[in-house]
Short mmCIF file of C-alpha atoms in Angstrom, two decimals:
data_model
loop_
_atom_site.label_atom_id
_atom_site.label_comp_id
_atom_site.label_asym_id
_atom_site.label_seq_id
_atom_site.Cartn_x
_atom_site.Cartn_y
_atom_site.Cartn_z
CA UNK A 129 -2.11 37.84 -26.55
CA UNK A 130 0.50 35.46 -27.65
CA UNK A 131 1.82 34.99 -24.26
CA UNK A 132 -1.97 34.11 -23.14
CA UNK A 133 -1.98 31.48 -26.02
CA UNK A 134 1.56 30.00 -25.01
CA UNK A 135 0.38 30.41 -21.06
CA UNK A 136 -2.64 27.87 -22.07
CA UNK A 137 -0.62 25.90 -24.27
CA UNK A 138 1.73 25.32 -21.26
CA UNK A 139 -1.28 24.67 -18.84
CA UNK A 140 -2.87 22.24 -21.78
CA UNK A 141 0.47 20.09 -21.35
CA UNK A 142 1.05 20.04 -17.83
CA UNK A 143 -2.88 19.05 -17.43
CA UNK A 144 -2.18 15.84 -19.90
CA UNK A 145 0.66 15.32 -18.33
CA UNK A 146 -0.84 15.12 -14.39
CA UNK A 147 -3.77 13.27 -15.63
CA UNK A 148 -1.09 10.60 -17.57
CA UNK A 149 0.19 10.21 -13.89
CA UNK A 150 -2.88 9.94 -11.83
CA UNK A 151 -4.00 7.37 -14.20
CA UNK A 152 -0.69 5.53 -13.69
CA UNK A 153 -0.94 6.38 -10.16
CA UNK A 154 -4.39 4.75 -9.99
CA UNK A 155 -3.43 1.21 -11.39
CA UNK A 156 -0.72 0.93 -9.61
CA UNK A 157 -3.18 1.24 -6.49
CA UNK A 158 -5.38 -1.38 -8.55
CA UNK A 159 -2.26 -3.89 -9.02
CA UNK A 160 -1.49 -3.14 -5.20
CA UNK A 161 -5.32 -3.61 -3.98
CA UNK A 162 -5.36 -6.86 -6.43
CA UNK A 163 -2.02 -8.28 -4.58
CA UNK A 164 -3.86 -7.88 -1.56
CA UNK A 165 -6.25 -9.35 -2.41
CA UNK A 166 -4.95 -12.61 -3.28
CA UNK A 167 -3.06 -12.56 -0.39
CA UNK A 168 -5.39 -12.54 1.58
CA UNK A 169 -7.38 -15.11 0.31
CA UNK A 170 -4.12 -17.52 0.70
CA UNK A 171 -4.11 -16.42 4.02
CA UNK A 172 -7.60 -17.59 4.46
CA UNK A 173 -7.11 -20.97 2.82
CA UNK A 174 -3.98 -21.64 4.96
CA UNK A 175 -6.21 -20.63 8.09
CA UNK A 176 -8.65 -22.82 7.50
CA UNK A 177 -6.83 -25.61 6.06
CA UNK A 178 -4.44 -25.97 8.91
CA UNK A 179 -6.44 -28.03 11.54
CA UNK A 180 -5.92 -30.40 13.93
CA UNK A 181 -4.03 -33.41 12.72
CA UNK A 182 -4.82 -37.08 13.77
CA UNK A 183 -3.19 -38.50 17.01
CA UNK A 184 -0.92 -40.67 14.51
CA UNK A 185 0.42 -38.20 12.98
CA UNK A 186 4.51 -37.21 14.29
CA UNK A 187 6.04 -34.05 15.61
CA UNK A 188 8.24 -33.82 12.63
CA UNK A 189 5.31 -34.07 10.39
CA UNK A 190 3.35 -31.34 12.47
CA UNK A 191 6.97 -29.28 11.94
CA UNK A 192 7.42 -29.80 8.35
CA UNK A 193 3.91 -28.68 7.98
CA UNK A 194 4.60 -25.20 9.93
CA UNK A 195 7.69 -24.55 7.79
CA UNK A 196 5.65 -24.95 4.95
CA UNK A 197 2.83 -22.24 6.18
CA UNK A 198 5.80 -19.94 7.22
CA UNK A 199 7.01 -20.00 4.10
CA UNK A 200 4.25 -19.37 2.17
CA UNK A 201 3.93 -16.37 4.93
CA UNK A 202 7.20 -15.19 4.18
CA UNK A 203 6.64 -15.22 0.62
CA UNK A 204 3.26 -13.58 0.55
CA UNK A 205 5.39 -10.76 2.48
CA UNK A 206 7.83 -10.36 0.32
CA UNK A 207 5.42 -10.07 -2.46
CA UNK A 208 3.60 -7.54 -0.51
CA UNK A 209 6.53 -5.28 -0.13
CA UNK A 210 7.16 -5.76 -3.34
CA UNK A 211 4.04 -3.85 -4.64
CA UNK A 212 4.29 -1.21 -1.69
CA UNK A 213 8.01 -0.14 -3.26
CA UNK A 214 6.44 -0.07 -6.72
CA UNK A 215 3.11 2.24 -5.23
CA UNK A 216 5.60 4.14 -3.49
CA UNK A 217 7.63 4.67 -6.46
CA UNK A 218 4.96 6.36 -8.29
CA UNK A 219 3.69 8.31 -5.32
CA UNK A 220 7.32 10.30 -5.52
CA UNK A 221 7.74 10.29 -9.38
CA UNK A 222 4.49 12.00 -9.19
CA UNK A 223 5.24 14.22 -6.45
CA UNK A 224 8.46 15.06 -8.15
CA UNK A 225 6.35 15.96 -11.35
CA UNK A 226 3.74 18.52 -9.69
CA UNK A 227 7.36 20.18 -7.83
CA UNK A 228 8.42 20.49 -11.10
CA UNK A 229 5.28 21.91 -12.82
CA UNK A 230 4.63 24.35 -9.87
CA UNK A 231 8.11 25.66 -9.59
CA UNK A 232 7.77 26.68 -13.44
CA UNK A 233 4.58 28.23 -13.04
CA UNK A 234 5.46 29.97 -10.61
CA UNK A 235 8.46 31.17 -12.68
CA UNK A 236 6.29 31.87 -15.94
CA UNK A 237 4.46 33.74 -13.35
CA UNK A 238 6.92 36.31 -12.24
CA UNK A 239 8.03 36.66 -15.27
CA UNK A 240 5.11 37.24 -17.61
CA UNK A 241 4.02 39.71 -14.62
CA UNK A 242 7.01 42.34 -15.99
CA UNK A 243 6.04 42.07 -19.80
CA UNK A 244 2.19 42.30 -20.14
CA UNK A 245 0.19 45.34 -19.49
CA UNK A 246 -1.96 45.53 -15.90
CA UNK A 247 -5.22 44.38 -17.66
CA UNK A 248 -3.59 41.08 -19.01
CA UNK A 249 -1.55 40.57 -16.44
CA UNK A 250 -4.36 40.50 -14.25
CA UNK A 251 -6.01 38.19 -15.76
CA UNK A 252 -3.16 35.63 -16.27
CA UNK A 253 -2.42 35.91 -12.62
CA UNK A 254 -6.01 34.50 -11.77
CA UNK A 255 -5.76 31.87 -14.23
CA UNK A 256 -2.21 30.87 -13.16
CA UNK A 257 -3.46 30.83 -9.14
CA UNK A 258 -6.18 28.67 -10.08
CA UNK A 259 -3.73 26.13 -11.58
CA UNK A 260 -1.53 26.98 -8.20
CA UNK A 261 -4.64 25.83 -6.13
CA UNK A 262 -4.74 23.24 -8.28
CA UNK A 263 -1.43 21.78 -8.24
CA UNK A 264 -1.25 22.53 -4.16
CA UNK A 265 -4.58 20.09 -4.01
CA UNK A 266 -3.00 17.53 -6.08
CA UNK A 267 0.47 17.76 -3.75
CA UNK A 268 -1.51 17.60 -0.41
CA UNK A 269 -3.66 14.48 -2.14
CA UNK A 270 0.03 12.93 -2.86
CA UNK A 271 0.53 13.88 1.40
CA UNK A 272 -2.20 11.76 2.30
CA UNK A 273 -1.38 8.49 -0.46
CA UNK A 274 2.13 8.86 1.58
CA UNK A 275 0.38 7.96 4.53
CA UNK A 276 -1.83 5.24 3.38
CA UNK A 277 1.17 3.47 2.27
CA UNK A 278 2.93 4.49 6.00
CA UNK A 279 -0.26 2.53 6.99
CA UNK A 280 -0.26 -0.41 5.14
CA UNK A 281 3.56 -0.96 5.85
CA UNK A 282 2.19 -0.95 9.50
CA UNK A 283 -0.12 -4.02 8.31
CA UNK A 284 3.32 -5.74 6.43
CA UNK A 285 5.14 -5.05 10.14
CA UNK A 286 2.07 -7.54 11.80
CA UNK A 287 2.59 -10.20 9.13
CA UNK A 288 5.92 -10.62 10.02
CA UNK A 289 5.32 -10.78 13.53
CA UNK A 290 2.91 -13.53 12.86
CA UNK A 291 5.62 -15.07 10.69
CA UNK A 292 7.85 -14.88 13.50
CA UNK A 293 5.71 -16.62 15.96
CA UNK A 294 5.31 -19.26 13.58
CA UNK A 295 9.59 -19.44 13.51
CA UNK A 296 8.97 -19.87 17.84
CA UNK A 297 6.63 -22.41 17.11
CA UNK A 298 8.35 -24.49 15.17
CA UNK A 299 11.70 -24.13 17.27
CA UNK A 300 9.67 -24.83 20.47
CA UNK A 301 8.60 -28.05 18.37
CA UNK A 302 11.93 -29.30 17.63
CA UNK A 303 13.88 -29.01 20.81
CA UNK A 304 10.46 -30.17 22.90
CA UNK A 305 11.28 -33.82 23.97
CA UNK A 306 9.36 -34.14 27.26
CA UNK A 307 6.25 -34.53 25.36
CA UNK A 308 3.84 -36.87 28.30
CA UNK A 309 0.59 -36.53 26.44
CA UNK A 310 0.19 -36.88 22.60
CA UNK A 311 -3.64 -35.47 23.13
CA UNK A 312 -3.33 -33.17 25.51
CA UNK A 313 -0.14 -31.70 22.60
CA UNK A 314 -2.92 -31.79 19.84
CA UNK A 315 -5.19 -29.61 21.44
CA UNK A 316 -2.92 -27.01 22.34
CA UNK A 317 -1.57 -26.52 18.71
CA UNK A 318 -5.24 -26.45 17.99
CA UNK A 319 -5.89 -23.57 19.87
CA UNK A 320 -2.80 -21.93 18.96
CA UNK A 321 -3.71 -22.69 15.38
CA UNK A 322 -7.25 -20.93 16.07
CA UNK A 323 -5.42 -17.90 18.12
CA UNK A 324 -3.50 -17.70 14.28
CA UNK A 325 -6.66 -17.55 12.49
CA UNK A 326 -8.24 -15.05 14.21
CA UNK A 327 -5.30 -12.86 14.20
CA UNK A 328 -5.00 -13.45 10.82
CA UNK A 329 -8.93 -12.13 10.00
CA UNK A 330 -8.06 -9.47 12.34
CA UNK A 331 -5.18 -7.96 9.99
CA UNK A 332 -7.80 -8.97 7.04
CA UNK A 333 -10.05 -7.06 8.46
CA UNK A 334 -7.99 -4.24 9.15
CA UNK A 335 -6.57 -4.24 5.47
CA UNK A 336 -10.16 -4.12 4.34
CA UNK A 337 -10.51 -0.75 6.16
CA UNK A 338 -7.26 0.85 4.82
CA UNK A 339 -8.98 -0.04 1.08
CA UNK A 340 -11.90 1.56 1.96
CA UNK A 341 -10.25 4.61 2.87
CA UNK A 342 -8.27 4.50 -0.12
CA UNK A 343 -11.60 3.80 -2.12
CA UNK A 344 -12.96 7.15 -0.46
CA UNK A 345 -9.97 9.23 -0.81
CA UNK A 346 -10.22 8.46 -4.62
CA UNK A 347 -13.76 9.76 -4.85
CA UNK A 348 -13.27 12.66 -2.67
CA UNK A 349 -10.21 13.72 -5.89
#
């Protein structure tokens, strides 16, 4: 009976110790979703704050005010990252600590199995392969928050393509001297400016839908 009482004193511990994680786990995911979050909404305001400048206004101010919105692009990238290494981070610390727990239940196991008669032993085994199941759920669960972060570096990859076409634009700006029609040049970097904002609600959008997943994955645990 003693080894039942250590066996559940053991499972008692590693319990505390997975929830401790989860709930780390989880506000990391909060501090991640909340980066988002403002990101987004910077995204938004830079959207809708960049349109069409008056005809008196000078390539090199139309330029300098690009550079400024790549920037800010670059930065909110870099910020994004950022929190993705730190989610990550957890994800495997975590991952590391179920290994860890199942390998030594798995050993307590085996070895308990040689020292108690067949009527306790049988019912430590059934205890012990319900914290197996356990464990196994909680590393597939850690599978699947692998992924979601696989998916939300695929959202960081089409920010930085939109930084880089902001980079083009601002090249094609500087070394364009054949400029014949100041209007004409005003409504094409309107349009372009409107192609950028609806990319940019695009990848909102899309963002949105990996948090929803995440939202439902968390419920689903």
């Amino acid at each position: 009976m003693d080894g039942d009482e250590d066996w559940d004193v053991d499972l008692a511990a590693i319990n505390q110790a997975s929830e401790l994680k989860r709930r780390q786990l989880k506000e990391a995911e909060h501090q991640l979703r909340r980066a988002q979050r403002e990101a987004r909404k910077e995204q938004l305001r830079l959207s809708l704050s960049s349109e069409p400048e008056p005809s008196s206004i000078s390539t090199n101010q139309e330029v300098e005010k690009l550079k400024q919105c790549e920037q800010e692009v670059r930065r909110l990238s870099l910020q994004q990252q950022q929190q993705l290494q730190q989610h990550q981070k957890v994800v495997e610390e975590q991952e590391m600590e179920i290994q860890r727990s199942l390998h030594e239940l798995q050993h307590q196991h085996e070895v308990q199995r040689s020292q108690i008669q067949l009527q306790q032993q049988q019912e430590t085994k059934e205890l012990q392969e319900e914290e197996i199941k356990k464990l196994e759920m909680q590393q597939t669960e850690m599978m699947q928050l692998r992924e979601e972060i696989q998916r939300l570096q695929e959202h960081e990859k089409q920010q930085l393509e939109v930084q880089q076409m902001l980079q083009q634009q601002i090249q094609q700006l500087q070394h364009d001297e054949e400029l014949q029609n100041l209007q004409q040049e005003e409504e094409r970097r309107a349009q372009q400016q409107e192609m950028l904002r609806l990319q940019l609600q695009e990848m909102e959008q899309l963002q949105l839908q990996e948090i929803e997943r995440l939202k439902a994955l968390e419920q689903k645990r």
